[in-house]
Amino acid sequence: MRTLYLDCGMGAAGDMLTAALLDLLDEQGQAAFLEEINAALAGKAVVSADPETKCGVKGLHVHVTINGEEEGHEHHHHDGEHHHHHNGIQEIRALIDAMPLSEDVRDNARYVFDSIAGAEAEVHGQDMEHIHFHEVGTVDAVADVVGVCLLMEKLAPESVIASPINVGGGTVKCAHGILPVPAPATEILLRGIPWYEGEIKTELCTPTGAALVRNFAMHYESVPVLRVEKCGYGMGTKEFERLNAVRVLLGEGPDAPEDVTELTCNLDDMSGEEIGFAMERLFEAGALDVWTTPIGMKKSRPGVMLSVLGKAEQSDALLQCIFKHTTTLGVRQHWLSRHSLGRSFRKAETPWGEVTVKRAEGWNVSREKPEYEDLAKIARENDFSLREVKNAME
């Protein structure tokens, strides 16, 4: 599975996320992105990117200029007060709606700003439509948000995983005064997300960064099992002894866990033939697996526990099949997460025809196995053993 990992050990800010994701593209891809984002901004701002080295590590720094002046040195790393026009959520939605970008990019950008507006509204006790963005509602923030959404579309990861977020520490000066880190709106946006206070006493995670990570990340954990193909660094403005950058890793990771349901019931009044028929019908109904376990039941009766594994959306159909084809009066249901290896197939030649070979890989494991039915068909037709057919495969 194509996996993108966001290392937020130095927090998360819009420009740093943009720069880190952009650093994953080659020069041609970077130039195409900058052309597209600047066309979308239609002269309201200009986005550029330059190589930058911090702590001996080369990455990218993204700049946003408005009327020839660079915006957001404060905004980009602690969303300080701006002195130009403040926009409401309706103005920002209209700006995004007018951009010549895909609907997915516009939807994600609108959702990010709506989540920020919702957090600000909760902090100030106002309706979301009446919120004016003192910290993030300016064109440079729109450039950051739309930039990240556009880069996510270009990179097209199947899974996005983020580390727990370092929010920094101490206090931050905002339009309404000096507030603790994380700032109130950031804290709301981080609810349900693992975060921690680091040793650097400044704001490392902005509302924009928190909203972007929240929108795209599917899971939060330390670096997962990942076959890394590319690494990008998005540099922050401030200088610390520690590398001030968001690091992103792109590569192949194991498939995300799949939601499955396990249905079980106890049977003591069905013949083996009846149970076998029920198992056949359950497989026909889409069960992933069906099995039986011998058990002892009340009054010392021997019985069978019937177990059925299925996808979450198949739950009702499988329940109906169990009640129709067994004598049970009740079914126990458990919800589980299933990890599985990715599957692919290839054809192998033998002197007597092709054999399908199933390949399974993931979690640093890979193995192959010929399909039984293909082996058995050749063995029957030529009076061979299965082993003889296997040994003849190319």
CSV table of C-alpha atoms in Angstrom, one decimal:
chain,number,residue,atom,x,y,z
A,1,MET,CA,0.0,0.0,0.0
A,2,ARG,CA,1.4,3.4,-1.0
A,3,THR,CA,1.8,5.1,2.4
A,4,LEU,CA,2.7,8.7,3.4
A,5,TYR,CA,4.1,9.2,6.9
A,6,LEU,CA,4.0,12.7,8.5
A,7,ASP,CA,6.7,13.1,11.1
A,8,CYS,CA,5.4,15.9,13.3
A,9,GLY,CA,8.2,15.8,15.9
A,10,MET,CA,8.7,19.5,15.3
A,11,GLY,CA,5.0,20.3,15.1
A,12,ALA,CA,2.9,21.1,12.0
A,13,ALA,CA,2.4,24.3,10.1
A,14,GLY,CA,0.9,24.9,6.7
A,15,ASP,CA,4.0,26.2,4.9
A,16,MET,CA,6.2,23.4,6.4
A,17,LEU,CA,3.7,20.7,5.3
A,18,THR,CA,3.6,22.3,1.8
A,19,ALA,CA,7.3,22.4,1.5
A,20,ALA,CA,7.8,18.8,2.8
A,21,LEU,CA,5.3,17.3,0.4
A,22,LEU,CA,6.7,19.4,-2.5
A,23,ASP,CA,10.2,18.1,-1.7
A,24,LEU,CA,8.9,14.6,-2.6
A,25,LEU,CA,8.5,15.7,-6.2
A,26,ASP,CA,11.2,16.0,-8.8
A,27,GLU,CA,12.1,19.4,-10.3
A,28,GLN,CA,9.6,19.0,-13.1
A,29,GLY,CA,6.9,18.1,-10.7
A,30,GLN,CA,7.8,21.0,-8.4
A,31,ALA,CA,7.7,23.5,-11.3
A,32,ALA,CA,4.3,22.1,-12.4
A,33,PHE,CA,2.9,22.5,-8.9
A,34,LEU,CA,4.1,26.1,-8.5
A,35,GLU,CA,2.6,27.0,-11.9
A,36,GLU,CA,-0.8,25.4,-10.9
A,37,ILE,CA,-1.0,26.9,-7.4
A,38,ASN,CA,-0.1,30.4,-8.7
A,39,ALA,CA,-2.7,30.1,-11.5
A,40,ALA,CA,-5.3,29.1,-8.9
A,41,LEU,CA,-4.4,32.1,-6.7
A,42,ALA,CA,-4.8,34.4,-9.7
A,43,GLY,CA,-2.3,37.0,-8.6
A,44,LYS,CA,-3.7,37.4,-5.1
A,45,ALA,CA,-0.4,35.8,-3.8
A,46,VAL,CA,2.7,34.2,-5.3
A,47,VAL,CA,4.1,30.9,-4.0
A,48,SER,CA,7.7,30.1,-4.5
A,49,ALA,CA,10.1,27.5,-3.1
A,50,ASP,CA,13.8,27.5,-2.5
A,51,PRO,CA,16.3,24.9,-1.3
A,52,GLU,CA,17.4,25.5,2.3
A,53,THR,CA,19.8,23.7,4.6
A,54,LYS,CA,19.4,23.4,8.4
A,55,CYS,CA,21.5,21.3,10.7
A,56,GLY,CA,23.3,20.0,7.6
A,57,VAL,CA,20.0,18.7,6.1
A,58,LYS,CA,18.8,19.9,2.7
A,59,GLY,CA,15.1,20.6,2.3
A,60,LEU,CA,12.7,23.2,0.9
A,61,HIS,CA,11.4,26.4,2.3
A,62,VAL,CA,8.1,27.8,0.8
A,63,HIS,CA,7.5,31.5,0.5
A,64,VAL,CA,4.2,33.3,0.0
A,65,THR,CA,4.4,36.9,-1.2
A,66,ILE,CA,1.5,39.4,-1.4
A,67,ASN,CA,2.1,42.7,-3.2
A,68,GLY,CA,5.8,41.9,-3.3
A,69,GLU,CA,6.1,41.4,0.5
A,70,GLU,CA,6.6,38.0,2.1
A,71,GLU,CA,3.7,37.0,4.4
A,72,GLY,CA,3.5,34.9,7.4
A,73,HIS,CA,6.8,34.6,9.2
A,74,GLU,CA,4.8,34.8,12.3
A,75,HIS,CA,1.7,33.1,10.9
A,76,HIS,CA,3.7,30.2,9.6
A,77,HIS,CA,5.1,29.2,12.9
A,78,HIS,CA,2.8,30.6,15.5
A,79,ASP,CA,0.0,32.3,13.7
A,80,GLY,CA,0.6,35.8,15.1
A,81,GLU,CA,-1.7,38.8,14.5
A,82,HIS,CA,-1.9,40.1,10.9
A,83,HIS,CA,-2.5,43.8,10.0
A,84,HIS,CA,-4.3,43.3,6.7
A,85,HIS,CA,-7.9,42.6,5.9
A,86,HIS,CA,-9.5,39.8,7.9
A,87,ASN,CA,-11.7,37.4,6.0
A,88,GLY,CA,-14.9,35.5,7.1
A,89,ILE,CA,-15.6,31.9,6.2
A,90,GLN,CA,-17.9,32.9,3.4
A,91,GLU,CA,-15.2,34.9,1.7
A,92,ILE,CA,-12.7,32.1,2.0
A,93,ARG,CA,-15.2,29.6,0.6
A,94,ALA,CA,-15.9,31.8,-2.4
A,95,LEU,CA,-12.2,32.2,-3.0
A,96,ILE,CA,-11.7,28.5,-3.0
A,97,ASP,CA,-14.8,27.8,-5.1
A,98,ALA,CA,-13.4,30.1,-7.9
A,99,MET,CA,-10.1,28.2,-8.1
A,100,PRO,CA,-9.6,26.1,-11.3
A,101,LEU,CA,-8.8,23.0,-9.4
A,102,SER,CA,-10.4,19.6,-9.0
A,103,GLU,CA,-13.5,19.2,-6.8
A,104,ASP,CA,-11.5,16.9,-4.5
A,105,VAL,CA,-8.9,19.6,-3.8
A,106,ARG,CA,-11.6,22.3,-3.3
A,107,ASP,CA,-13.6,20.0,-1.0
A,108,ASN,CA,-10.6,19.3,1.2
A,109,ALA,CA,-9.6,22.9,1.4
A,110,ARG,CA,-13.2,24.0,2.3
A,111,TYR,CA,-13.3,21.3,4.9
A,112,VAL,CA,-10.0,22.4,6.5
A,113,PHE,CA,-11.2,26.0,6.8
A,114,ASP,CA,-14.6,25.0,8.1
A,115,SER,CA,-12.9,23.0,10.8
A,116,ILE,CA,-10.8,26.0,11.8
A,117,ALA,CA,-13.8,28.2,11.8
A,118,GLY,CA,-15.7,25.7,13.9
A,119,ALA,CA,-12.8,25.7,16.4
A,120,GLU,CA,-12.6,29.5,16.5
A,121,ALA,CA,-16.4,29.7,17.0
A,122,GLU,CA,-16.3,27.3,19.9
A,123,VAL,CA,-13.4,29.3,21.6
A,124,HIS,CA,-15.2,32.7,21.2
A,125,GLY,CA,-18.8,31.4,21.8
A,126,GLN,CA,-20.0,32.7,18.4
A,127,ASP,CA,-21.6,31.3,15.3
A,128,MET,CA,-19.1,30.0,12.7
A,129,GLU,CA,-20.5,32.3,10.0
A,130,HIS,CA,-19.6,35.3,12.2
A,131,ILE,CA,-16.0,34.3,12.8
A,132,HIS,CA,-13.2,36.5,11.2
A,133,PHE,CA,-9.9,34.8,11.0
A,134,HIS,CA,-7.4,36.9,12.9
A,135,GLU,CA,-4.7,34.2,12.8
A,136,VAL,CA,-5.3,32.1,9.7
A,137,GLY,CA,-7.9,33.6,7.4
A,138,THR,CA,-5.6,35.4,5.0
A,139,VAL,CA,-4.5,34.7,1.5
A,140,ASP,CA,-1.2,33.2,2.6
A,141,ALA,CA,-3.1,30.7,4.7
A,142,VAL,CA,-5.3,29.9,1.8
A,143,ALA,CA,-2.1,29.3,-0.3
A,144,ASP,CA,-0.8,26.9,2.4
A,145,VAL,CA,-4.1,24.9,2.7
A,146,VAL,CA,-4.8,24.7,-1.0
A,147,GLY,CA,-1.1,23.8,-1.6
A,148,VAL,CA,-1.2,20.8,0.8
A,149,CYS,CA,-4.5,19.6,-0.7
A,150,LEU,CA,-3.2,19.9,-4.2
A,151,LEU,CA,0.0,18.0,-3.3
A,152,MET,CA,-1.9,15.3,-1.6
A,153,GLU,CA,-3.9,14.8,-4.9
A,154,LYS,CA,-0.6,14.7,-6.9
A,155,LEU,CA,1.1,12.2,-4.5
A,156,ALA,CA,-2.1,10.1,-4.2
A,157,PRO,CA,-1.2,8.0,-1.1
A,158,GLU,CA,-3.5,5.2,-0.2
A,159,SER,CA,-2.8,5.6,3.5
A,160,VAL,CA,-1.6,8.7,5.5
A,161,ILE,CA,-0.2,8.1,8.9
A,162,ALA,CA,1.1,10.8,11.3
A,163,SER,CA,3.2,10.7,14.4
A,164,PRO,CA,2.0,12.2,17.7
A,165,ILE,CA,2.3,15.9,17.3
A,166,ASN,CA,4.8,18.0,19.3
A,167,VAL,CA,2.9,21.2,20.0
A,168,GLY,CA,5.9,23.0,21.7
A,169,GLY,CA,5.3,24.8,25.0
A,170,GLY,CA,5.1,28.1,26.8
A,171,THR,CA,2.8,30.8,25.5
A,172,VAL,CA,1.9,32.4,22.2
A,173,LYS,CA,0.9,36.0,21.4
A,174,CYS,CA,-2.4,36.1,19.5
A,175,ALA,CA,-4.8,38.9,18.5
A,176,HIS,CA,-6.7,38.5,21.7
A,177,GLY,CA,-3.7,38.4,24.1
A,178,ILE,CA,-1.1,35.9,25.4
A,179,LEU,CA,-2.4,32.4,25.5
A,180,PRO,CA,-0.9,29.0,26.5
A,181,VAL,CA,0.4,26.5,24.0
A,182,PRO,CA,-1.4,24.9,22.3
A,183,ALA,CA,-3.6,27.9,21.6
A,184,PRO,CA,-7.3,27.2,22.4
A,185,ALA,CA,-8.4,26.7,18.7
A,186,THR,CA,-5.4,24.4,18.1
A,187,GLU,CA,-6.3,22.4,21.2
A,188,ILE,CA,-9.9,21.9,19.9
A,189,LEU,CA,-8.6,20.8,16.5
A,190,LEU,CA,-6.2,18.3,18.2
A,191,ARG,CA,-8.9,16.6,20.2
A,192,GLY,CA,-8.8,12.9,19.6
A,193,ILE,CA,-5.2,13.2,18.2
A,194,PRO,CA,-2.2,12.2,20.3
A,195,TRP,CA,0.0,15.3,21.1
A,196,TYR,CA,2.6,16.2,23.6
A,197,GLU,CA,4.4,19.3,25.0
A,198,GLY,CA,8.1,19.4,23.9
A,199,GLU,CA,11.1,21.0,25.4
A,200,ILE,CA,11.1,24.0,23.0
A,201,LYS,CA,9.0,26.7,24.5
A,202,THR,CA,7.3,28.2,21.5
A,203,GLU,CA,4.2,27.3,19.4
A,204,LEU,CA,5.1,24.5,17.0
A,205,CYS,CA,1.7,23.4,15.9
A,206,THR,CA,-0.6,26.0,14.3
A,207,PRO,CA,-4.4,25.8,13.8
A,208,THR,CA,-3.7,25.4,10.1
A,209,GLY,CA,-1.2,22.6,10.6
A,210,ALA,CA,-3.5,20.8,13.1
A,211,ALA,CA,-6.5,21.1,10.7
A,212,LEU,CA,-4.5,19.8,7.8
A,213,VAL,CA,-3.1,16.8,9.7
A,214,ARG,CA,-6.5,16.0,11.1
A,215,ASN,CA,-8.1,16.1,7.6
A,216,PHE,CA,-5.6,13.7,5.9
A,217,ALA,CA,-4.1,11.4,8.6
A,218,MET,CA,-5.9,8.1,9.0
A,219,HIS,CA,-3.8,6.8,11.9
A,220,TYR,CA,-1.3,8.1,14.5
A,221,GLU,CA,1.7,6.1,15.5
A,222,SER,CA,5.5,6.0,15.5
A,223,VAL,CA,7.1,5.2,12.2
A,224,PRO,CA,5.4,2.1,10.8
A,225,VAL,CA,6.8,-0.8,8.8
A,226,LEU,CA,7.6,1.1,5.6
A,227,ARG,CA,9.7,0.5,2.5
A,228,VAL,CA,10.8,4.1,2.0
A,229,GLU,CA,11.1,5.4,-1.5
A,230,LYS,CA,11.4,9.2,-0.9
A,231,CYS,CA,11.9,11.6,2.0
A,232,GLY,CA,11.0,15.3,2.0
A,233,TYR,CA,11.9,18.1,4.5
A,234,GLY,CA,9.8,21.2,4.9
A,235,MET,CA,11.8,23.9,6.7
A,236,GLY,CA,10.4,26.2,9.3
A,237,THR,CA,11.4,29.9,9.7
A,238,LYS,CA,12.8,29.8,13.2
A,239,GLU,CA,16.2,28.5,14.1
A,240,PHE,CA,16.7,25.9,16.9
A,241,GLU,CA,19.4,23.5,17.9
A,242,ARG,CA,17.2,20.8,16.7
A,243,LEU,CA,16.2,20.5,13.0
A,244,ASN,CA,13.2,22.7,12.6
A,245,ALA,CA,11.4,20.8,9.8
A,246,VAL,CA,8.4,18.6,9.1
A,247,ARG,CA,9.7,15.3,7.6
A,248,VAL,CA,7.6,13.2,5.3
A,249,LEU,CA,8.3,9.6,4.2
A,250,LEU,CA,6.7,8.1,1.1
A,251,GLY,CA,6.9,4.4,0.4
A,252,GLU,CA,5.2,1.0,0.4
A,253,GLY,CA,3.6,-0.1,3.7
A,254,PRO,CA,1.4,-3.0,4.7
A,255,ASP,CA,-2.3,-2.8,3.9
A,256,ALA,CA,-4.4,-1.0,6.5
A,257,PRO,CA,-6.4,-3.2,8.8
A,258,GLU,CA,-9.8,-4.2,7.4
A,259,ASP,CA,-12.9,-4.1,9.5
A,260,VAL,CA,-14.5,-7.6,9.7
A,261,THR,CA,-17.2,-9.3,11.7
A,262,GLU,CA,-17.1,-12.8,13.3
A,263,LEU,CA,-20.4,-14.6,13.9
A,264,THR,CA,-20.6,-17.7,16.1
A,265,CYS,CA,-23.3,-20.0,17.3
A,266,ASN,CA,-23.5,-23.4,19.1
A,267,LEU,CA,-25.3,-26.3,17.5
A,268,ASP,CA,-26.2,-29.7,19.1
A,269,ASP,CA,-29.2,-30.9,17.0
A,270,MET,CA,-27.9,-30.8,13.4
A,271,SER,CA,-26.3,-33.6,11.3
A,272,GLY,CA,-22.9,-33.3,9.7
A,273,GLU,CA,-24.5,-33.1,6.3
A,274,GLU,CA,-26.8,-30.3,7.4
A,275,ILE,CA,-23.9,-28.3,8.9
A,276,GLY,CA,-21.8,-28.9,5.7
A,277,PHE,CA,-24.7,-27.6,3.5
A,278,ALA,CA,-25.0,-24.5,5.7
A,279,MET,CA,-21.2,-23.9,5.3
A,280,GLU,CA,-21.5,-24.1,1.5
A,281,ARG,CA,-24.4,-21.6,1.5
A,282,LEU,CA,-22.4,-19.2,3.8
A,283,PHE,CA,-19.5,-19.2,1.4
A,284,GLU,CA,-21.9,-18.5,-1.5
A,285,ALA,CA,-23.3,-15.6,0.6
A,286,GLY,CA,-19.8,-14.0,0.6
A,287,ALA,CA,-18.2,-15.3,3.9
A,288,LEU,CA,-14.4,-14.9,4.0
A,289,ASP,CA,-14.1,-18.1,6.0
A,290,VAL,CA,-16.3,-20.6,7.8
A,291,TRP,CA,-15.1,-23.3,10.2
A,292,THR,CA,-16.4,-25.6,13.0
A,293,THR,CA,-15.0,-26.4,16.4
A,294,PRO,CA,-16.1,-29.4,18.6
A,295,ILE,CA,-17.4,-28.2,21.9
A,296,GLY,CA,-19.2,-29.6,25.0
A,297,MET,CA,-22.6,-28.2,25.7
A,298,LYS,CA,-25.2,-28.2,28.5
A,299,LYS,CA,-26.3,-31.6,29.8
A,300,SER,CA,-22.9,-33.0,28.7
A,301,ARG,CA,-24.0,-33.0,25.0
A,302,PRO,CA,-21.3,-32.9,22.3
A,303,GLY,CA,-21.9,-30.0,19.9
A,304,VAL,CA,-20.3,-27.9,17.3
A,305,MET,CA,-19.5,-24.2,17.3
A,306,LEU,CA,-20.0,-22.7,13.9
A,307,SER,CA,-17.8,-19.6,13.2
A,308,VAL,CA,-18.2,-17.3,10.2
A,309,LEU,CA,-15.9,-14.5,9.2
A,310,GLY,CA,-17.1,-11.8,6.8
A,311,LYS,CA,-16.7,-8.2,5.8
A,312,ALA,CA,-18.5,-5.6,7.8
A,313,GLU,CA,-21.0,-4.8,5.1
A,314,GLN,CA,-21.9,-8.5,4.7
A,315,SER,CA,-23.0,-8.8,8.4
A,316,ASP,CA,-26.8,-8.8,7.8
A,317,ALA,CA,-26.7,-11.2,4.8
A,318,LEU,CA,-24.5,-13.7,6.8
A,319,LEU,CA,-26.8,-13.5,9.8
A,320,GLN,CA,-29.8,-14.2,7.7
A,321,CYS,CA,-28.0,-17.2,6.1
A,322,ILE,CA,-27.1,-18.6,9.5
A,323,PHE,CA,-30.7,-18.4,10.8
A,324,LYS,CA,-32.1,-19.9,7.6
A,325,HIS,CA,-29.7,-22.9,7.4
A,326,THR,CA,-29.1,-23.8,11.0
A,327,THR,CA,-31.2,-24.5,14.0
A,328,THR,CA,-29.6,-21.8,16.2
A,329,LEU,CA,-31.8,-19.4,18.2
A,330,GLY,CA,-29.0,-16.8,18.7
A,331,VAL,CA,-25.8,-15.6,17.1
A,332,ARG,CA,-22.9,-13.9,18.9
A,333,GLN,CA,-21.2,-11.1,16.9
A,334,HIS,CA,-17.7,-9.6,17.4
A,335,TRP,CA,-16.1,-6.8,15.4
A,336,LEU,CA,-12.5,-7.3,14.5
A,337,SER,CA,-9.6,-5.7,12.6
A,338,ARG,CA,-7.9,-8.0,10.1
A,339,HIS,CA,-4.4,-7.6,8.8
A,340,SER,CA,-3.7,-9.5,5.6
A,341,LEU,CA,-0.9,-9.8,3.0
A,342,GLY,CA,-1.4,-8.3,-0.4
A,343,ARG,CA,-2.2,-10.8,-3.1
A,344,SER,CA,-1.3,-11.1,-6.8
A,345,PHE,CA,-1.2,-13.9,-9.3
A,346,ARG,CA,1.1,-15.0,-12.1
A,347,LYS,CA,1.2,-18.0,-14.5
A,348,ALA,CA,3.9,-20.7,-14.3
A,349,GLU,CA,4.6,-23.0,-17.2
A,350,THR,CA,4.8,-26.8,-17.0
A,351,PRO,CA,5.2,-29.4,-19.8
A,352,TRP,CA,1.4,-30.1,-19.5
A,353,GLY,CA,0.0,-26.5,-19.3
A,354,GLU,CA,-0.1,-23.4,-17.1
A,355,VAL,CA,-0.5,-23.3,-13.3
A,356,THR,CA,-1.7,-20.2,-11.5
A,357,VAL,CA,0.7,-19.1,-8.7
A,358,LYS,CA,-0.6,-16.9,-5.9
A,359,ARG,CA,1.9,-14.5,-4.4
A,360,ALA,CA,1.4,-12.9,-1.0
A,361,GLU,CA,3.6,-10.0,0.3
A,362,GLY,CA,3.7,-7.3,2.9
A,363,TRP,CA,5.0,-6.8,6.4
A,364,ASN,CA,8.5,-7.7,5.1
A,365,VAL,CA,7.3,-11.1,4.0
A,366,SER,CA,6.8,-12.6,0.5
A,367,ARG,CA,5.9,-16.1,-0.6
A,368,GLU,CA,4.3,-18.0,-3.4
A,369,LYS,CA,2.1,-21.0,-3.7
A,370,PRO,CA,0.6,-22.8,-6.8
A,371,GLU,CA,-3.1,-23.1,-6.8
A,372,TYR,CA,-4.3,-26.6,-5.8
A,373,GLU,CA,-7.0,-27.0,-8.4
A,374,ASP,CA,-4.5,-26.4,-11.3
A,375,LEU,CA,-2.0,-28.8,-9.9
A,376,ALA,CA,-4.7,-31.4,-9.2
A,377,LYS,CA,-6.1,-31.2,-12.8
A,378,ILE,CA,-2.7,-31.9,-14.4
A,379,ALA,CA,-1.9,-34.6,-11.9
A,380,ARG,CA,-5.2,-36.4,-12.6
A,381,GLU,CA,-5.0,-36.1,-16.3
A,382,ASN,CA,-1.4,-37.5,-16.4
A,383,ASP,CA,-1.4,-39.9,-13.4
A,384,PHE,CA,1.2,-37.8,-11.6
A,385,SER,CA,1.5,-36.9,-7.9
A,386,LEU,CA,1.1,-33.2,-6.9
A,387,ARG,CA,4.8,-33.1,-6.0
A,388,GLU,CA,5.8,-34.2,-9.5
A,389,VAL,CA,3.8,-31.4,-11.0
A,390,LYS,CA,5.2,-28.8,-8.6
A,391,ASN,CA,8.8,-29.9,-9.3
A,392,ALA,CA,8.1,-29.4,-13.1
A,393,MET,CA,7.0,-25.8,-12.7
A,394,GLU,CA,9.2,-23.1,-14.2
